[in-house]
Tab-separated table of C-alpha atoms in Angstrom:
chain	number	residue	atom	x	y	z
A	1	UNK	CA	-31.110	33.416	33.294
A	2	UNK	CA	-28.446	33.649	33.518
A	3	UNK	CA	-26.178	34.673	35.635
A	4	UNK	CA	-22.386	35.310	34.569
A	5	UNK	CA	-21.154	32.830	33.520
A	6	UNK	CA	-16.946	32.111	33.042
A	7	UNK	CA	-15.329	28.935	30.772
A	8	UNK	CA	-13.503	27.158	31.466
A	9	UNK	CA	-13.654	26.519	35.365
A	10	UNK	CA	-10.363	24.969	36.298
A	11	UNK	CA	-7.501	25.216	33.639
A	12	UNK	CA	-4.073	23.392	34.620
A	13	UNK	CA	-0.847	24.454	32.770
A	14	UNK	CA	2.563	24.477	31.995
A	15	UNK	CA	4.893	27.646	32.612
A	16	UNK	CA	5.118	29.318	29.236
A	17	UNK	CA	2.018	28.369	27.477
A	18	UNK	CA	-0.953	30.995	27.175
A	19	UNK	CA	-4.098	30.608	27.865
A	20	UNK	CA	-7.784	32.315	27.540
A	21	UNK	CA	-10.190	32.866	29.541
A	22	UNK	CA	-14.349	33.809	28.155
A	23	UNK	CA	-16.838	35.460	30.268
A	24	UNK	CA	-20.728	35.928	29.596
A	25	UNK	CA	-21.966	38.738	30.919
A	26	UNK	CA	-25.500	39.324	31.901
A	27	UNK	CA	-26.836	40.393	28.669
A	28	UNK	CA	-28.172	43.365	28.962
A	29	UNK	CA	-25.295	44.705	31.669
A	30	UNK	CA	-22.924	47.011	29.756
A	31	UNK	CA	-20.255	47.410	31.998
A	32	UNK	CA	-17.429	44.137	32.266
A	33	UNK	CA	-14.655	43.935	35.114
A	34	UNK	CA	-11.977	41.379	35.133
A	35	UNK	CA	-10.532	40.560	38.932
A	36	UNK	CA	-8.135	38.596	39.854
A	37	UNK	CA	-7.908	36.491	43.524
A	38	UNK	CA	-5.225	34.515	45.070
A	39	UNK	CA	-5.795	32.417	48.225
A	40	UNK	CA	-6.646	34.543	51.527
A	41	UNK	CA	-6.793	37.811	49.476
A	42	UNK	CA	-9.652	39.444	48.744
A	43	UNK	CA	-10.549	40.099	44.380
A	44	UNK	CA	-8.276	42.561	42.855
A	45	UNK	CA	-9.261	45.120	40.322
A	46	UNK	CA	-7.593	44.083	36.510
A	47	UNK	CA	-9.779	45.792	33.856
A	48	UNK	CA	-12.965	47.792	32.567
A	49	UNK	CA	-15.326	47.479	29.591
A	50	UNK	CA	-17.669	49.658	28.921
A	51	UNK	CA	-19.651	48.139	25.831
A	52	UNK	CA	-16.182	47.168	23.975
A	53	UNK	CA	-14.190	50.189	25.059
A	54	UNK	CA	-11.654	49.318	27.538
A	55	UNK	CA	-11.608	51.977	29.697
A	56	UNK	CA	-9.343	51.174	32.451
A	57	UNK	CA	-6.738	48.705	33.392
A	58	UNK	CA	-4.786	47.822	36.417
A	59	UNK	CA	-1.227	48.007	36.681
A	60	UNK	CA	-1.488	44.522	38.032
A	61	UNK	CA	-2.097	43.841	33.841
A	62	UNK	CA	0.916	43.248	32.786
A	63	UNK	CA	1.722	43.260	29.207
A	64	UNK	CA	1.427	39.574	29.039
A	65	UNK	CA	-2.232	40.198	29.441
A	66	UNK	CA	-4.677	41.206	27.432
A	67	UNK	CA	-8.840	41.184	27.024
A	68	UNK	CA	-10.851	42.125	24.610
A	69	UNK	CA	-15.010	42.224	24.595
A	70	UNK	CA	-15.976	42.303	21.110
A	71	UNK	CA	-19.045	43.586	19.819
A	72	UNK	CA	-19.857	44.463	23.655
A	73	UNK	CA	-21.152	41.272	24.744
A	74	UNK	CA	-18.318	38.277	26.048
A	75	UNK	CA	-14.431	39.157	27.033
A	76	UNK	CA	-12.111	37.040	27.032
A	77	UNK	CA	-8.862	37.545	28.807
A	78	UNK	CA	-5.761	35.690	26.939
A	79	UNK	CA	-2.241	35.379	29.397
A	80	UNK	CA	0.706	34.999	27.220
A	81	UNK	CA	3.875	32.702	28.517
A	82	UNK	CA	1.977	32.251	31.869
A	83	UNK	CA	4.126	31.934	35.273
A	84	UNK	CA	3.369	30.065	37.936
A	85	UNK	CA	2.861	33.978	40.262
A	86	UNK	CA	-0.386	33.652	37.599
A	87	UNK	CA	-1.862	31.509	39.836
A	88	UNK	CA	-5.061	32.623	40.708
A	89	UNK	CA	-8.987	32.909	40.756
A	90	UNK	CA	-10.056	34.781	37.784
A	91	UNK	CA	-13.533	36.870	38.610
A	92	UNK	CA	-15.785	38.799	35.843
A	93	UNK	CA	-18.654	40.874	36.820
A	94	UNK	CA	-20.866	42.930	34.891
A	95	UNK	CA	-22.926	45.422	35.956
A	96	UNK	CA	-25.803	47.654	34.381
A	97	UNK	CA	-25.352	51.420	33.249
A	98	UNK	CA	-28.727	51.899	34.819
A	99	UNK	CA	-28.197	51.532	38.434
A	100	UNK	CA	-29.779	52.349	41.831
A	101	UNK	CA	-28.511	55.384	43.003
A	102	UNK	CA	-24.690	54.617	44.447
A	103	UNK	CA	-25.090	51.564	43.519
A	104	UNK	CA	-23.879	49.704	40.425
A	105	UNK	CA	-23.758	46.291	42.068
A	106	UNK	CA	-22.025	44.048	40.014
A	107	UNK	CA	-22.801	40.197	39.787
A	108	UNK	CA	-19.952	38.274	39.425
A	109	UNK	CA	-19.176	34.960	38.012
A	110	UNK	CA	-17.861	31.291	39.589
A	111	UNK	CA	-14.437	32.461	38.300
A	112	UNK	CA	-11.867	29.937	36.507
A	113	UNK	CA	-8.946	28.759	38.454
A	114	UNK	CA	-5.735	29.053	36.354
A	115	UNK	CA	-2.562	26.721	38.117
A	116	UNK	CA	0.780	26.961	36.148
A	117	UNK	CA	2.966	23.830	36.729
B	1	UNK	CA	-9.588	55.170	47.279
B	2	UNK	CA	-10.713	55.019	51.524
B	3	UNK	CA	-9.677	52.316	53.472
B	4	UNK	CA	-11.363	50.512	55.476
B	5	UNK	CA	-10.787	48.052	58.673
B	6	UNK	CA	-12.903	44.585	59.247
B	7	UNK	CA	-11.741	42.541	61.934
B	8	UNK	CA	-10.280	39.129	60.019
B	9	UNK	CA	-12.209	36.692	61.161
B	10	UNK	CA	-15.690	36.872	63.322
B	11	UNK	CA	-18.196	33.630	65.298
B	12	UNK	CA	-21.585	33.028	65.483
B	13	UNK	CA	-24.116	31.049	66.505
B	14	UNK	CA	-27.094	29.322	64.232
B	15	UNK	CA	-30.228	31.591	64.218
B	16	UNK	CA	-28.290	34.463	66.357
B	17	UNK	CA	-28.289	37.686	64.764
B	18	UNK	CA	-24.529	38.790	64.171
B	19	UNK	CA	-22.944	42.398	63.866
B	20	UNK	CA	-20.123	43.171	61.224
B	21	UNK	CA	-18.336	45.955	61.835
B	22	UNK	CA	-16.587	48.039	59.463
B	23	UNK	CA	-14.212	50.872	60.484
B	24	UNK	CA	-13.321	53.605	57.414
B	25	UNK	CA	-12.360	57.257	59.332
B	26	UNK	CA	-11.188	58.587	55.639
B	27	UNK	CA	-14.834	58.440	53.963
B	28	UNK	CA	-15.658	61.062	51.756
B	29	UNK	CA	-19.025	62.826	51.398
B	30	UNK	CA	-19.795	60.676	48.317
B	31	UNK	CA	-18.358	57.282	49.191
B	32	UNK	CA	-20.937	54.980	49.459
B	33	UNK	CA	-20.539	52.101	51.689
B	34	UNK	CA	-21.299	48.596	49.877
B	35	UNK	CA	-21.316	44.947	51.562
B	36	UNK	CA	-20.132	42.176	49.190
B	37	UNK	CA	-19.904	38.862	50.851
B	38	UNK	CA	-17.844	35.081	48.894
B	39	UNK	CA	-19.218	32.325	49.570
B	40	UNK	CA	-16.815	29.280	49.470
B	41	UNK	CA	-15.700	28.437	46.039
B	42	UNK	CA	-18.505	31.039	44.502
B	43	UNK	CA	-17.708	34.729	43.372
B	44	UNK	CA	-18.661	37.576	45.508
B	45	UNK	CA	-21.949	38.519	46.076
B	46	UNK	CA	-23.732	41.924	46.594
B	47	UNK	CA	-25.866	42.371	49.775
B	48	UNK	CA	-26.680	45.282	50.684
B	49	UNK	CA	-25.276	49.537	50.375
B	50	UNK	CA	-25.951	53.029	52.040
B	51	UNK	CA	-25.176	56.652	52.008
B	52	UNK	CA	-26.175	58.040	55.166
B	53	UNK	CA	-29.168	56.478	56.623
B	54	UNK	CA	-29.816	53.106	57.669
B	55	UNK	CA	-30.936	50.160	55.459
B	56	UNK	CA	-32.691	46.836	55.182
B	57	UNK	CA	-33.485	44.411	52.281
B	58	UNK	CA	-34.058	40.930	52.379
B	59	UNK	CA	-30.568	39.800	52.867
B	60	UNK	CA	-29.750	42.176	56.054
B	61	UNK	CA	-29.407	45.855	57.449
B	62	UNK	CA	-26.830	48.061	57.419
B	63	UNK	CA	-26.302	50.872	60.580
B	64	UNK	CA	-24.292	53.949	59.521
B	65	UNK	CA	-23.068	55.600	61.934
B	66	UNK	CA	-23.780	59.279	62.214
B	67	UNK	CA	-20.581	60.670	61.421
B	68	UNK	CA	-19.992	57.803	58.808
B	69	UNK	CA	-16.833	56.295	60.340
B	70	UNK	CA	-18.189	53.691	61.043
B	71	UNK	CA	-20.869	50.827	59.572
B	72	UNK	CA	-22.402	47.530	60.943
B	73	UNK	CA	-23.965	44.948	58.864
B	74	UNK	CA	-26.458	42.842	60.844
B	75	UNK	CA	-27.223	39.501	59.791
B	76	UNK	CA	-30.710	38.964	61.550
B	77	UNK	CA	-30.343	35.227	62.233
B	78	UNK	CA	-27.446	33.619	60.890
B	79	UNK	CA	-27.815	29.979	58.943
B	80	UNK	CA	-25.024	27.897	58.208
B	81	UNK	CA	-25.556	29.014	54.608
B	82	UNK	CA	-24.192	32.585	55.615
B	83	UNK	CA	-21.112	31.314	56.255
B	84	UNK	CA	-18.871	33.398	54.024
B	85	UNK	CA	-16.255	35.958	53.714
B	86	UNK	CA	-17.687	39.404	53.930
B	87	UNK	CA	-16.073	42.578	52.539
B	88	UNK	CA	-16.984	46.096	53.166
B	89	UNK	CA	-15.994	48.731	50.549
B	90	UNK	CA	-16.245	51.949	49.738
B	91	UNK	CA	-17.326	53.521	46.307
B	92	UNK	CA	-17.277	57.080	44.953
B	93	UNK	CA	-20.207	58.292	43.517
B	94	UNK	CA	-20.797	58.507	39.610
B	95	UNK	CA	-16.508	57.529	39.676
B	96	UNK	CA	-15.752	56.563	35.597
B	97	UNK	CA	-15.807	52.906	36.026
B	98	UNK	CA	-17.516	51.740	39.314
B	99	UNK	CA	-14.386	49.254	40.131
B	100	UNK	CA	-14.693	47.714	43.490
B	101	UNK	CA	-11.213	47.899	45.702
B	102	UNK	CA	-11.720	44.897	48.250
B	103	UNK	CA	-9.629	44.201	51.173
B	104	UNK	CA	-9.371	41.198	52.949
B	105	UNK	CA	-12.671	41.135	54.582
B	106	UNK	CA	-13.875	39.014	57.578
B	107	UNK	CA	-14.784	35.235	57.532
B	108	UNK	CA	-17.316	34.839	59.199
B	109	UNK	CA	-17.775	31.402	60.701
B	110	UNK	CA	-21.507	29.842	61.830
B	111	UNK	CA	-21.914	27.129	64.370
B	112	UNK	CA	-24.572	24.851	64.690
């Protein structure tokens, strides 16, 4: 096991290019989150998958963002003509339908660390 | 979703037992009260939740207060390894998708 895991872990690039991010869920979790973190700021909220419905997004998702999870098993979340305010941690975390009560705990992965020169 | 208050940054001592503390005066009946805690350079972490009574699992124990303003988590005897940022959040019950709303937690530094 196998833990989340997130490829790449460190991606460096230009303004304006796009780039895409995978995640590997645990694989029997159902339920995929997307957060994003900047430095000194706690994870913020982005999107939901349940199986491959996306069931909620942030308003922080801008339309040069999108994710997809296929099939219900990896996402991947693609940034279109990134800007350097894109800078950031990028967390997923999947969690299991079948939770403790009030719990849902979500295990998250190492994250990839986007900078935009 | 309730707020809550941590105090930004917090000190212990190696093998001392420390005391998080966790203000949130809007909870709801059905909030629950996780603990996540980031390690450096790692995603967060779940340790530990509660409803109304007290808790304990391997990683620490959480004291609800009686009127549920308030929540400690208690770190038995801090290591250097528990050296982290620690959030407390709160989560509606059966909500649609479960998201977690973090703040900016406390960092919790551990001495030797």
């Amino acid at each position: 096991d196998t833990g989340v895991s997130q490829d790449p872990r460190h991606k460096i690039t230009k303004r304006g290019q796009n780039v895409t991010f995978r995640c590997d869920p645990i694989s029997e979790h159902n339920r995929l989150y997307w957060y994003r973190q900047t430095l000194g700021q706690g994870p913020e909220f982005l999107t939901y998958f349940q199986n491959e419905a996306q069931l909620e997004k942030s308003r922080l998702l801008s339309d040069r963002f999108s994710a997809e999870r296929p099939k219900g098993s990896f996402s991947t979340l693609e940034i279109q003509r990134t800007e350097q305010g894109d800078s950031a941690m990028y967390l997923c975390a999947s969690s299991s339908n079948r939770a403790r009560t009030g719990s849902y705990e979500q295990y998250f992965g190492p994250g990839t660390r986007l900078t935009v020169t | 979703d309730a707020k809550t208050t941590q105090p930004n940054s917090m000190e212990s001592n190696e093998e001392e037992p420390v005391h998080l503390p966790c203000n949130h005066s809007t909870i709801s009946g059905t909030d629950y009260i996780h603990w996540y805690r980031q390690l450096p350079s790692q995603g967060p972490e779940y340790v530990i939740h509660g409803l109304t009574s007290n808790v304990n699992n391997r990683m620490a124990s959480l004291a609800i207060a009686e009127d549920r303003k308030s929540s400690t988590l208690i770190l038995h005897r801090a290591t250097l390894r528990d050296a982290a940022v620690y959030y407390c959040i709160l989560r509606g019950y059966g909500g649609a998708t479960n998201k977690l709303i973090f703040g900016t937690g406390t960092l919790l530094a551990v001495q030797p």
